[in-house]
Coordinates of C-alpha atoms in Angstrom, one line a residue:
M1 CA -5.1 -19.8 37.6
N2 CA -7.3 -19.0 40.3
E3 CA -9.6 -21.1 41.7
G4 CA -13.0 -20.2 41.1
K5 CA -12.8 -18.4 38.0
K6 CA -15.1 -18.0 35.5
R7 CA -14.6 -20.2 32.8
L8 CA -14.5 -18.8 29.0
K9 CA -14.8 -20.4 25.7
G10 CA -11.3 -20.1 23.5
A11 CA -13.5 -17.7 21.1
T12 CA -14.6 -15.0 24.2
I13 CA -10.9 -15.0 25.3
L14 CA -9.7 -14.7 21.5
L15 CA -12.1 -11.3 21.4
E16 CA -10.6 -10.2 24.5
A17 CA -7.2 -11.0 23.9
L18 CA -8.2 -8.7 20.6
E19 CA -9.6 -5.7 22.4
K20 CA -6.4 -5.6 24.5
E21 CA -4.4 -5.0 21.6
G22 CA -6.2 -2.0 20.4
A23 CA -8.8 -3.6 17.5
D24 CA -11.8 -1.9 17.1
V25 CA -12.8 -3.6 14.0
I26 CA -12.6 -6.8 11.8
F27 CA -13.6 -7.5 8.3
G28 CA -15.0 -11.1 8.1
Y29 CA -16.9 -13.9 6.5
P30 CA -18.8 -16.4 8.6
G31 CA -18.9 -19.9 8.1
G32 CA -19.7 -23.2 10.2
V33 CA -16.1 -23.6 12.1
L34 CA -16.2 -20.3 13.0
L35 CA -20.2 -20.5 14.8
P36 CA -18.6 -20.7 18.1
L37 CA -16.4 -17.2 17.2
Y38 CA -19.2 -15.2 15.6
D39 CA -21.9 -16.4 18.9
A40 CA -19.2 -14.6 21.2
L41 CA -19.0 -11.4 18.9
L42 CA -22.3 -10.6 20.1
D43 CA -21.3 -9.3 23.2
S44 CA -17.7 -8.1 22.3
P45 CA -17.3 -4.3 22.0
I46 CA -15.6 -5.1 18.1
R47 CA -17.3 -3.8 15.6
H48 CA -17.5 -6.7 12.7
I49 CA -18.1 -5.5 9.0
L50 CA -19.4 -8.1 6.8
V51 CA -17.5 -8.2 3.3
R52 CA -19.1 -10.0 0.2
H53 CA -16.2 -11.9 -0.2
E54 CA -12.9 -12.9 1.9
Q55 CA -11.0 -11.7 -0.7
G56 CA -12.7 -7.9 -0.1
G57 CA -12.0 -8.8 4.2
V58 CA -8.2 -8.7 3.6
H59 CA -7.6 -6.0 1.5
A60 CA -10.1 -4.0 3.9
A61 CA -8.1 -4.6 6.4
D62 CA -4.9 -4.1 4.5
G63 CA -6.7 -0.4 3.2
Y64 CA -7.1 -0.1 7.2
A65 CA -3.8 -0.5 8.3
R66 CA -2.3 1.5 5.4
V67 CA -4.2 4.6 6.4
T68 CA -3.5 4.7 9.9
G69 CA -0.3 2.6 10.9
K70 CA -2.4 0.2 12.9
V71 CA -2.2 -3.5 12.8
G72 CA -5.2 -4.8 10.3
V73 CA -7.7 -7.3 11.1
C74 CA -9.5 -9.9 9.1
L75 CA -11.6 -13.4 9.5
A76 CA -12.7 -15.8 7.5
T77 CA -14.1 -19.6 7.4
S78 CA -11.7 -23.0 6.7
G79 CA -11.3 -24.3 3.4
P80 CA -12.6 -22.2 0.2
G81 CA -12.7 -19.1 2.7
A82 CA -9.3 -19.2 4.3
T83 CA -7.8 -19.5 0.4
N84 CA -9.3 -16.8 -0.9
L85 CA -7.3 -14.3 1.4
V86 CA -4.0 -15.6 -0.1
T87 CA -4.2 -13.1 -2.8
G88 CA -4.7 -10.2 0.2
I89 CA -2.4 -11.7 2.5
T90 CA 0.4 -12.3 -0.5
N91 CA -0.6 -8.2 -1.2
A92 CA -0.1 -7.0 2.3
Y93 CA 3.4 -9.3 2.6
M94 CA 4.8 -7.4 -0.3
D95 CA 4.2 -4.3 0.9
S96 CA 4.8 -4.5 4.4
I97 CA 1.7 -3.8 5.8
P98 CA 0.4 -4.9 9.0
L99 CA -1.7 -7.4 9.2
V100 CA -3.6 -10.3 11.8
V101 CA -5.4 -12.7 9.3
L102 CA -7.7 -14.8 11.6
T103 CA -8.8 -18.1 10.0
G104 CA -11.3 -21.3 11.0
Q105 CA -10.0 -24.1 10.9
V106 CA -11.9 -27.7 11.3
V107 CA -11.6 -29.5 14.8
T108 CA -8.3 -30.7 15.7
S109 CA -9.3 -34.4 15.8
L110 CA -10.0 -34.2 11.6
L111 CA -6.4 -32.1 11.1
G112 CA -5.2 -34.1 8.3
T113 CA -7.8 -36.4 7.3
D114 CA -8.9 -34.3 4.2
S115 CA -12.3 -33.2 6.2
F116 CA -14.8 -31.3 4.5
Q117 CA -13.5 -27.8 4.1
E118 CA -10.4 -28.7 5.3
A119 CA -7.2 -26.8 4.2
D120 CA -3.7 -26.7 5.6
I121 CA -3.7 -22.7 5.2
T122 CA -0.6 -22.6 7.7
G123 CA 1.4 -24.6 4.8
I124 CA 0.1 -22.7 1.8
T125 CA 0.6 -18.9 3.2
T126 CA 4.1 -19.7 5.1
P127 CA 5.9 -18.1 2.0
V128 CA 3.9 -14.8 2.3
T129 CA 3.6 -14.5 5.9
K130 CA 5.8 -13.1 8.2
H131 CA 5.0 -15.9 10.7
N132 CA 1.5 -17.9 11.2
Y133 CA 0.4 -20.2 13.9
L134 CA -2.1 -23.3 14.2
V135 CA -3.8 -23.0 17.7
K136 CA -3.9 -26.5 19.4
D137 CA -4.8 -25.5 23.0
A138 CA -7.0 -22.8 23.9
R139 CA -5.0 -21.5 26.8
E140 CA -2.7 -20.5 23.7
I141 CA -4.6 -18.0 22.4
P142 CA -3.4 -14.6 24.5
R143 CA -0.1 -15.2 24.2
I144 CA -0.4 -15.9 20.3
I145 CA -2.7 -13.0 19.7
K146 CA 0.2 -10.8 21.7
E147 CA 2.7 -12.2 19.7
A148 CA 0.9 -11.6 16.8
F149 CA 0.2 -8.0 17.0
Y150 CA 3.5 -7.6 18.0
L151 CA 5.4 -9.2 15.3
A152 CA 2.8 -7.3 12.6
G153 CA 3.6 -4.3 13.6
T154 CA 7.4 -4.2 14.5
G155 CA 10.3 -4.2 12.5
R156 CA 9.6 -4.7 8.6
P157 CA 5.6 -4.9 9.7
G158 CA 3.9 -7.8 7.3
P159 CA 1.0 -10.3 7.7
V160 CA 0.5 -12.9 10.5
L161 CA -1.7 -15.8 10.3
I162 CA -3.8 -17.2 13.2
D163 CA -5.3 -20.5 12.5
L164 CA -8.1 -21.4 14.9
P165 CA -10.0 -24.9 14.9
K166 CA -13.5 -24.8 15.8
D167 CA -12.9 -27.1 19.0
I168 CA -10.3 -24.4 20.3
L169 CA -12.6 -21.8 20.1
A170 CA -15.7 -23.8 21.8
A171 CA -13.5 -25.4 24.5
E172 CA -14.2 -23.8 28.4
I173 CA -11.2 -22.5 30.0
E174 CA -9.7 -20.3 32.9
P175 CA -8.9 -17.0 31.8
F176 CA -5.4 -15.5 32.4
S177 CA -3.2 -13.8 30.9
A178 CA 0.5 -14.7 29.2
D179 CA 3.6 -13.0 28.2
M180 CA 5.5 -13.5 25.1
D181 CA 8.0 -16.1 23.8
L182 CA 9.6 -14.5 20.9
K183 CA 13.0 -15.9 21.3
G184 CA 15.5 -14.6 18.4
Y185 CA 12.9 -11.9 17.2
H186 CA 15.0 -9.0 17.4
V187 CA 14.0 -5.9 16.1
P188 CA 16.7 -3.3 15.0
S189 CA 16.4 0.4 16.2
K190 CA 19.0 2.9 16.0
G191 CA 21.7 2.1 13.6
D192 CA 25.6 2.2 13.8
S193 CA 26.5 5.9 14.9
D194 CA 29.9 5.4 12.7
K195 CA 28.2 4.6 9.7
I196 CA 25.9 7.3 10.4
A197 CA 28.7 9.6 10.9
E198 CA 30.5 8.3 7.5
V199 CA 27.0 9.1 5.6
A200 CA 27.3 13.0 7.3
K201 CA 30.4 13.3 5.8
A202 CA 29.6 11.7 2.3
I203 CA 26.5 14.3 2.2
S204 CA 29.0 17.3 3.1
K205 CA 31.7 16.2 -0.1
S206 CA 29.0 15.3 -2.5
R207 CA 28.2 17.6 -5.2
R208 CA 25.1 15.8 -6.6
P209 CA 23.4 13.9 -4.0
V210 CA 19.9 12.7 -3.9
I211 CA 17.5 11.2 -1.2
Y212 CA 15.7 7.8 -2.5
A213 CA 12.6 7.8 0.0
G214 CA 10.3 4.7 0.1
G215 CA 7.4 2.6 1.8
G216 CA 9.6 2.3 5.0
V217 CA 9.9 6.3 5.4
I218 CA 6.2 6.3 5.5
T219 CA 6.0 3.2 7.8
A220 CA 8.6 4.6 10.3
G221 CA 7.0 7.8 10.4
A222 CA 10.0 9.5 9.0
G223 CA 8.4 12.2 6.9
G224 CA 8.9 15.1 9.0
V225 CA 12.6 14.2 9.8
L226 CA 13.0 13.8 5.9
R227 CA 11.7 16.9 5.3
Q228 CA 13.8 18.8 7.9
L229 CA 17.1 16.7 6.1
A230 CA 16.3 17.9 2.9
E231 CA 15.5 21.4 3.7
R232 CA 18.7 21.8 5.6
S233 CA 21.1 20.6 3.2
S234 CA 19.5 21.0 0.2
L235 CA 18.4 17.7 -0.9
P236 CA 16.5 16.5 -3.9
V237 CA 14.1 13.7 -3.2
V238 CA 12.9 11.0 -5.3
T239 CA 10.4 8.8 -4.0
T240 CA 9.0 5.1 -4.9
L241 CA 5.5 4.4 -5.8
M242 CA 5.1 3.4 -1.8
G243 CA 7.0 6.2 -1.0
I244 CA 4.6 8.7 -2.6
G245 CA 3.6 11.3 0.8
C246 CA 7.0 11.7 2.0
L247 CA 7.3 15.5 1.3
P248 CA 4.2 17.1 0.2
S249 CA 3.4 17.4 -3.5
G250 CA 4.8 20.5 -5.1
H251 CA 7.4 20.5 -2.4
P252 CA 10.4 22.4 -3.6
N253 CA 13.0 19.6 -3.5
L254 CA 10.3 17.0 -4.6
L255 CA 11.7 15.5 -8.2
G256 CA 8.7 12.9 -8.3
M257 CA 8.7 9.7 -8.4
V258 CA 11.4 7.4 -10.1
G259 CA 11.0 4.4 -12.3
L260 CA 9.1 2.7 -14.9
H261 CA 6.5 5.4 -15.1
G262 CA 8.7 7.9 -13.3
A263 CA 9.5 11.7 -13.7
V264 CA 12.1 12.2 -16.1
A265 CA 14.0 14.5 -13.7
A266 CA 13.8 11.6 -10.8
N267 CA 15.1 9.4 -13.0
Y268 CA 17.9 11.4 -14.8
A269 CA 19.1 12.7 -10.9
V270 CA 19.0 9.0 -9.7
D271 CA 21.3 8.0 -12.8
D272 CA 23.8 11.3 -12.6
C273 CA 24.1 11.3 -8.9
D274 CA 27.6 10.5 -6.8
L275 CA 25.4 10.2 -3.5
L276 CA 22.2 7.6 -3.2
L277 CA 20.8 8.3 -0.1
A278 CA 18.3 5.2 -0.3
V279 CA 16.3 4.9 2.5
G280 CA 13.3 2.7 3.4
V281 CA 13.7 1.0 -0.4
R282 CA 14.3 -2.1 -1.8
F283 CA 15.8 -1.3 -5.6
D284 CA 12.6 -3.4 -7.0
D285 CA 13.3 -4.1 -10.2
R286 CA 9.9 -1.0 -11.6
V287 CA 12.9 1.3 -10.2
T288 CA 16.0 -0.3 -11.6
S289 CA 14.3 -1.8 -14.5
G290 CA 16.1 -5.0 -12.7
L291 CA 19.2 -3.8 -14.1
G292 CA 21.0 -3.3 -10.7
H293 CA 24.5 -3.5 -11.7
L294 CA 24.0 -0.2 -14.3
F295 CA 21.9 1.9 -11.8
A296 CA 22.9 4.8 -10.1
T297 CA 26.3 3.9 -11.4
K298 CA 27.8 7.1 -10.7
A299 CA 27.1 7.0 -6.7
K300 CA 28.2 6.0 -3.5
I301 CA 25.1 4.1 -2.3
V302 CA 23.8 4.5 1.2
H303 CA 21.6 1.9 2.1
I304 CA 19.1 2.6 5.5
D305 CA 16.4 0.0 6.2
I306 CA 15.3 -2.2 8.8
D307 CA 15.6 -5.4 7.4
P308 CA 18.9 -6.3 6.9
A309 CA 17.9 -9.1 4.3
E310 CA 17.6 -5.8 1.9
I311 CA 20.5 -4.7 1.8
A312 CA 22.8 -5.2 -1.3
K313 CA 20.4 -7.7 -2.6
V314 CA 19.8 -5.8 -5.6
V315 CA 22.6 -3.4 -6.2
R316 CA 26.1 -2.7 -4.4
T317 CA 26.0 -0.9 -1.3
H318 CA 28.8 0.8 -0.4
I319 CA 27.3 2.5 3.1
P320 CA 24.7 -0.3 5.1
I321 CA 22.6 1.2 7.9
I322 CA 20.4 -1.4 9.6
G323 CA 17.8 0.5 11.6
D324 CA 14.8 2.4 12.5
A325 CA 14.7 4.9 9.5
R326 CA 13.1 7.8 11.7
L327 CA 15.8 7.1 14.4
V328 CA 19.0 6.9 11.6
L329 CA 17.5 10.4 10.1
E330 CA 17.4 12.0 13.3
E331 CA 20.8 10.5 14.1
L332 CA 21.8 11.8 10.8
S333 CA 20.3 15.1 11.3
N334 CA 22.3 15.8 14.1
A335 CA 26.0 14.6 12.9
L336 CA 25.3 17.1 10.1
E337 CA 25.2 20.3 12.3
G338 CA 29.4 19.5 12.4
Y339 CA 29.5 20.3 8.6
T340 CA 28.9 22.9 6.0
V341 CA 26.2 22.9 3.5
A342 CA 27.3 21.1 0.6
Q343 CA 27.9 22.9 -2.3
V344 CA 24.9 22.2 -4.8
G345 CA 24.1 25.2 -6.7
D346 CA 25.3 23.9 -9.6
W347 CA 23.3 20.5 -9.3
W348 CA 19.9 22.6 -8.4
D349 CA 20.0 24.3 -11.5
Q350 CA 20.2 21.0 -13.7
L351 CA 17.5 19.5 -11.7
R352 CA 15.6 22.9 -12.3
A353 CA 16.0 22.5 -16.2
W354 CA 15.2 18.7 -16.1
K355 CA 11.9 19.6 -14.5
K356 CA 11.0 22.3 -16.4
G357 CA 12.0 20.7 -20.0
Y358 CA 10.2 17.4 -19.4
P359 CA 7.0 17.9 -17.6
I360 CA 4.0 15.3 -17.3
K361 CA 2.3 16.3 -20.1
Y362 CA -1.1 15.7 -21.8
D363 CA -3.9 17.3 -24.0
K364 CA -5.6 19.8 -21.8
D365 CA -8.4 20.1 -24.6
R366 CA -10.4 16.9 -24.3
L367 CA -11.6 14.6 -21.8
T368 CA -8.1 13.3 -20.3
P369 CA -7.6 10.5 -17.3
Q370 CA -4.8 13.2 -16.3
M371 CA -7.0 16.1 -15.8
V372 CA -9.9 14.1 -14.2
I373 CA -7.8 13.2 -11.3
E374 CA -6.0 16.6 -11.5
C375 CA -9.3 18.2 -10.8
V376 CA -10.2 15.4 -7.8
G377 CA -7.2 16.8 -6.6
E378 CA -8.1 20.6 -7.1
L379 CA -11.4 20.2 -5.1
A380 CA -10.4 17.7 -2.1
N381 CA -8.8 19.0 0.6
E382 CA -4.8 17.7 1.9
D383 CA -6.6 14.8 4.3
T384 CA -8.5 13.3 1.5
M385 CA -7.0 10.0 0.9
V386 CA -6.8 8.5 -2.4
I387 CA -6.8 4.9 -3.2
T388 CA -6.2 2.7 -6.7
D389 CA -6.5 -0.5 -8.0
V390 CA -3.9 -1.3 -10.3
G391 CA -3.2 -0.2 -14.0
Q392 CA -2.7 2.8 -16.2
H393 CA -5.2 4.8 -13.3
Q394 CA -2.8 4.1 -10.8
M395 CA 0.3 5.4 -12.3
W396 CA -1.6 8.2 -13.6
A397 CA -3.0 9.3 -10.0
A398 CA 0.6 8.8 -8.8
Q399 CA 2.0 11.1 -11.5
V400 CA -0.3 14.1 -11.0
Y401 CA -2.1 13.9 -8.3
P402 CA -0.9 16.0 -5.5
I403 CA -0.9 13.7 -2.4
M404 CA -0.1 16.3 1.0
K405 CA 0.4 13.8 3.7
S406 CA 1.9 10.8 4.9
R407 CA -0.9 7.7 4.6
N408 CA -3.5 9.6 2.7
F409 CA -1.9 7.3 -0.8
A410 CA -2.9 3.6 -0.9
T411 CA -2.1 1.7 -3.6
S412 CA -0.7 -2.3 -4.5
G413 CA 2.7 -1.8 -5.0
G414 CA 5.0 -4.8 -5.0
L415 CA 2.2 -7.6 -6.0
G416 CA -0.2 -5.2 -8.3
T417 CA -3.3 -6.8 -7.2
M418 CA -6.6 -5.7 -9.6
G419 CA -9.6 -5.8 -7.1
F420 CA -7.4 -4.4 -4.7
G421 CA -8.7 -0.4 -4.5
L422 CA -12.8 -0.7 -3.8
P423 CA -12.5 -2.7 -0.6
A424 CA -9.0 -1.3 1.0
A425 CA -11.2 2.0 0.1
M426 CA -13.9 0.7 2.7
G427 CA -11.1 0.1 4.9
A428 CA -10.0 3.1 4.6
Q429 CA -13.4 5.1 5.0
I430 CA -14.0 2.7 8.3
A431 CA -10.4 3.3 9.5
R432 CA -11.1 7.2 9.2
P433 CA -14.4 8.1 8.8
D434 CA -14.4 12.1 9.2
D435 CA -12.0 12.0 5.9
I436 CA -12.7 11.8 2.3
V437 CA -11.9 8.9 0.5
V438 CA -11.7 8.7 -2.9
L439 CA -11.2 5.7 -5.1
I440 CA -9.4 5.6 -8.5
T441 CA -10.0 2.7 -10.4
G442 CA -10.6 1.1 -14.2
D443 CA -13.5 -0.9 -15.3
G444 CA -10.9 -3.9 -15.4
S445 CA -10.1 -3.5 -11.9
F446 CA -13.7 -2.4 -10.3
Q447 CA -15.2 -5.7 -11.3
M448 CA -12.6 -7.7 -10.0
C449 CA -14.4 -7.2 -6.4
I450 CA -17.4 -5.2 -7.7
Q451 CA -19.7 -7.3 -5.0
E452 CA -18.1 -5.0 -2.2
L453 CA -20.7 -2.4 -3.2
A454 CA -23.2 -3.9 -1.1
T455 CA -20.7 -3.6 1.8
I456 CA -20.5 0.4 1.1
A457 CA -24.1 0.9 0.8
H458 CA -25.2 -0.7 3.9
N459 CA -22.4 0.5 6.0
K460 CA -23.4 4.3 4.3
L461 CA -19.8 4.7 3.1
P462 CA -19.7 8.2 1.2
I463 CA -16.8 6.8 -0.9
K464 CA -16.2 8.7 -3.9
M465 CA -15.1 6.5 -6.8
V466 CA -13.7 7.8 -9.5
L467 CA -13.9 4.9 -12.5
L468 CA -12.2 5.7 -15.6
N469 CA -13.7 3.7 -18.0
N470 CA -11.9 3.4 -21.5
G471 CA -13.3 0.0 -22.7
V472 CA -10.1 -1.7 -22.3
L473 CA -7.4 -3.7 -20.1
G474 CA -5.4 -0.6 -20.5
M475 CA -2.1 -1.3 -19.1
V476 CA -1.8 -4.3 -20.9
R477 CA -3.0 -2.7 -24.2
Q478 CA -0.3 -0.2 -23.9
L479 CA 2.4 -3.2 -23.5
Q480 CA 1.1 -4.4 -26.3
K481 CA 1.0 -1.0 -28.3
Y482 CA 4.6 -0.5 -27.8
F483 CA 6.1 -3.8 -27.4
S484 CA 4.6 -6.5 -29.4
G485 CA 3.8 -4.3 -32.9
E486 CA 0.3 -3.7 -31.7
R487 CA -0.7 -7.1 -31.7
Y488 CA -4.0 -6.5 -29.9
N489 CA -5.2 -9.6 -27.9
Q490 CA -7.6 -10.2 -25.2
I491 CA -7.7 -7.0 -24.0
D492 CA -11.1 -5.5 -25.4
L493 CA -13.9 -5.9 -22.3
Q494 CA -16.6 -6.3 -24.5
G495 CA -20.0 -7.3 -22.3
N496 CA -19.2 -4.0 -19.8
P497 CA -21.9 -3.8 -17.8
D498 CA -23.6 -0.4 -17.2
F499 CA -21.5 0.6 -14.2
I500 CA -24.5 3.7 -13.3
K501 CA -27.3 1.2 -13.2
I502 CA -25.0 -1.3 -11.3
A503 CA -24.3 1.3 -8.4
E504 CA -28.1 2.6 -8.6
A505 CA -29.4 -1.1 -8.3
Y506 CA -27.3 -1.2 -5.1
G507 CA -28.7 2.5 -3.7
I508 CA -25.7 4.3 -4.3
R509 CA -25.6 7.8 -6.7
G510 CA -24.4 7.2 -10.1
I511 CA -23.0 10.1 -12.6
R512 CA -21.7 9.3 -15.8
V513 CA -19.5 12.2 -17.3
D514 CA -18.7 12.0 -21.4
S515 CA -17.6 15.4 -21.7
L516 CA -14.7 17.9 -20.9
E517 CA -17.7 20.7 -19.6
Q518 CA -19.2 18.3 -17.1
V519 CA -15.8 17.4 -15.4
R520 CA -15.8 20.0 -12.6
G521 CA -19.3 20.1 -12.1
S522 CA -19.5 16.4 -11.6
I523 CA -16.4 16.2 -8.8
S524 CA -18.0 19.3 -7.1
E525 CA -21.7 17.3 -6.8
A526 CA -20.0 13.9 -5.5
F527 CA -18.1 15.6 -2.8
K528 CA -21.3 17.6 -1.9
H529 CA -23.2 14.3 -2.0
P530 CA -23.6 12.9 1.7
G531 CA -23.1 9.5 0.6
P532 CA -21.4 6.9 -1.7
V533 CA -21.1 8.0 -5.2
L534 CA -19.8 6.4 -8.6
L535 CA -18.4 8.9 -11.4
E536 CA -18.1 7.6 -14.1
F537 CA -15.6 9.1 -16.9
A538 CA -15.7 7.4 -20.5
I539 CA -12.1 8.1 -22.0
S540 CA -9.8 7.1 -24.8
P541 CA -8.3 3.9 -24.7
N542 CA -5.3 5.5 -26.8
D543 CA -4.5 7.9 -23.6
D544 CA -0.9 6.0 -22.4
V545 CA 1.0 6.1 -19.3
L546 CA 3.9 8.2 -20.4
P547 CA 6.7 8.5 -19.9
I548 CA 7.3 4.5 -19.7
V549 CA 10.9 3.0 -19.7
P550 CA 11.0 -0.4 -22.1
P551 CA 12.0 -3.4 -20.8
G552 CA 15.7 -4.5 -20.5
K553 CA 16.1 -0.3 -20.6
P554 CA 18.3 1.7 -18.0
I555 CA 15.4 4.1 -16.7
T556 CA 17.3 7.1 -18.8
E557 CA 15.6 5.6 -22.0
M558 CA 12.2 6.1 -21.7
L559 CA 9.7 6.7 -24.2
G560 CA 7.1 9.3 -24.0
R561 CA 9.7 12.3 -22.4

C-alpha cells in the first residue's frame, strides 16, 4: 500500500473492481445490509436496474449473458433476498451461463447466530455454483471480483456467488490491486492432435455421419467453423434445444432439433448414423430418453467438450476430445484437408426423404400457436432475439421459429424454469437495445414473474410479448392426455386475469387476437409500436406439441409423426 492514499469503502472498491471487469449493468433489489453498496452506486457509472423480485434480477442477468456472451451481474440482499435467487442460479448452472451473483450478508460478528435475515447462502448454493465466496476482509474484494469473473466466463461457464457482509462493504481501506490465486484451475484449450487426426480419418471413411451440436458450440463462438466443416464435408447437423442458432434456420445441412420433441429426420438420422460427432453437448435425457445404451447404437461416437466430466457420462464414447469447441473444430477442419470428401450421397438421399416425408405439421386454417410463431418470424428480422418461457410454447418456438444467428434464441433448457422468459427478455433488451426482443410465453409461465412488467414499463423496454393463452398448463395437460388416460387434474387455470387490462394498468399497450384474420396485422402493429406491447392470442387447449417420444422409449418411437 502507498502512504497517504485515500481510503475507500469496501463498497466503492467493489464497484471499481466490477467496472474493471467490464460490468456495465447490475440487476438488483436493495435491502438493509446493502445500504453501503447502494450509497456507493450513486457515484458509480454502472447502471442499476431495479427489478420487482430477486428472481427477476437473476433471470435478467441470465438473459443479458445469453445474448451477449458477457458475464451477467445481479444483486440481492441477505436472507430471503438471497434465497430468492436460488432458482435462477440453478437455471444458469444447468445451462452453463456465466453470472456473478452478489448477495448482501449480516455483519461478520453475527455470522452463525441466526440473526435477522441471515442465511448461509454460500452453503445453500454450493451444489449449483461453479464457485462461491464469503468475503471476510475488504482487502480480498479486488482479488475475488477478478477471480469470479474469470471463473464464470472461462472453461465451462457458470454462476459464481460472492456473499458480502455489511461491515465488509462499509469498511474503509486503502485501494490496491490484487492478482488472482486460482491454483489447480485449468482451462482446456486445444484438443489432442492425435485424436483430432483420428476423427478426420473417421469422417473420411464414414458413409452416414451426423454432427450433433449443442450449447457448447454457441458458448465457444464455434458456429462459423461448424458451418464451414458441415458444408465442406457434406455433414448433416442436428442440434439440441441449447444449440439452436449454431446454423441458420433453413440451412440445407440442418435437419433440426433432436430428441423428445425433435424433428423426425433428426431423430432417425442419429439413430441410423455410423459416426456421431457430438460437439458441446451432454447427452441429456431429453435427447437420449434416458436410454444411453440405446442411443446411436450403430455409430462410432466422438465427443468434443471442454468439461471432462461430461465425457462418457451417459453414453459410451469412442473418441473423446477435451478442448475448446472452436479450436478443436478449426484443427479438425485443417486435418480434413488431407482427405477426399466422404461418399455420403446415398445418406443424403435418405435424409431428404425423411425431411420431406415427416415435416412439422399443423392446421393452417385456424388460429394455431405454430402459425402465430411462424408469422412473427416472417415479420421480424434476422437480428431479432427470441426469448421463451417453458412449456408447449417453448417447444413450438424451437420447432418453427427461424433463428438465423447464434445468441438470438434464449430459453431455459436444463432446469425448465417457468417464469424465466419475461425477466430474461428484459436482460436481453438492455444488453442489446438496438435489436428487437420477442418474448414467447404462455399464460402459466407469464404469471410466474408478471410483476416485472413494472420494470419493463419504467425502463421503457420495447419488448414484444407474445402470450399464447390456452387457459391451461398446456404441457402437463398434454402429458396427462397421452400418458395418464386423459385423467386431467389441476391443469385448468380458472381465474386467469384479463391480461390486456393488466398490461394497460402498467401503461403497456395490449392487443388481443382471437381470429386467424387478425394475426398478421396485430403482429405488424406491435413491431411498429415504439414501446412494449403485449399480444395475447387465444389458442385451443387441444393443440399439442408433436412429435413426442413417450417416456422410456427410444427417440425413433415418436407419436404424432
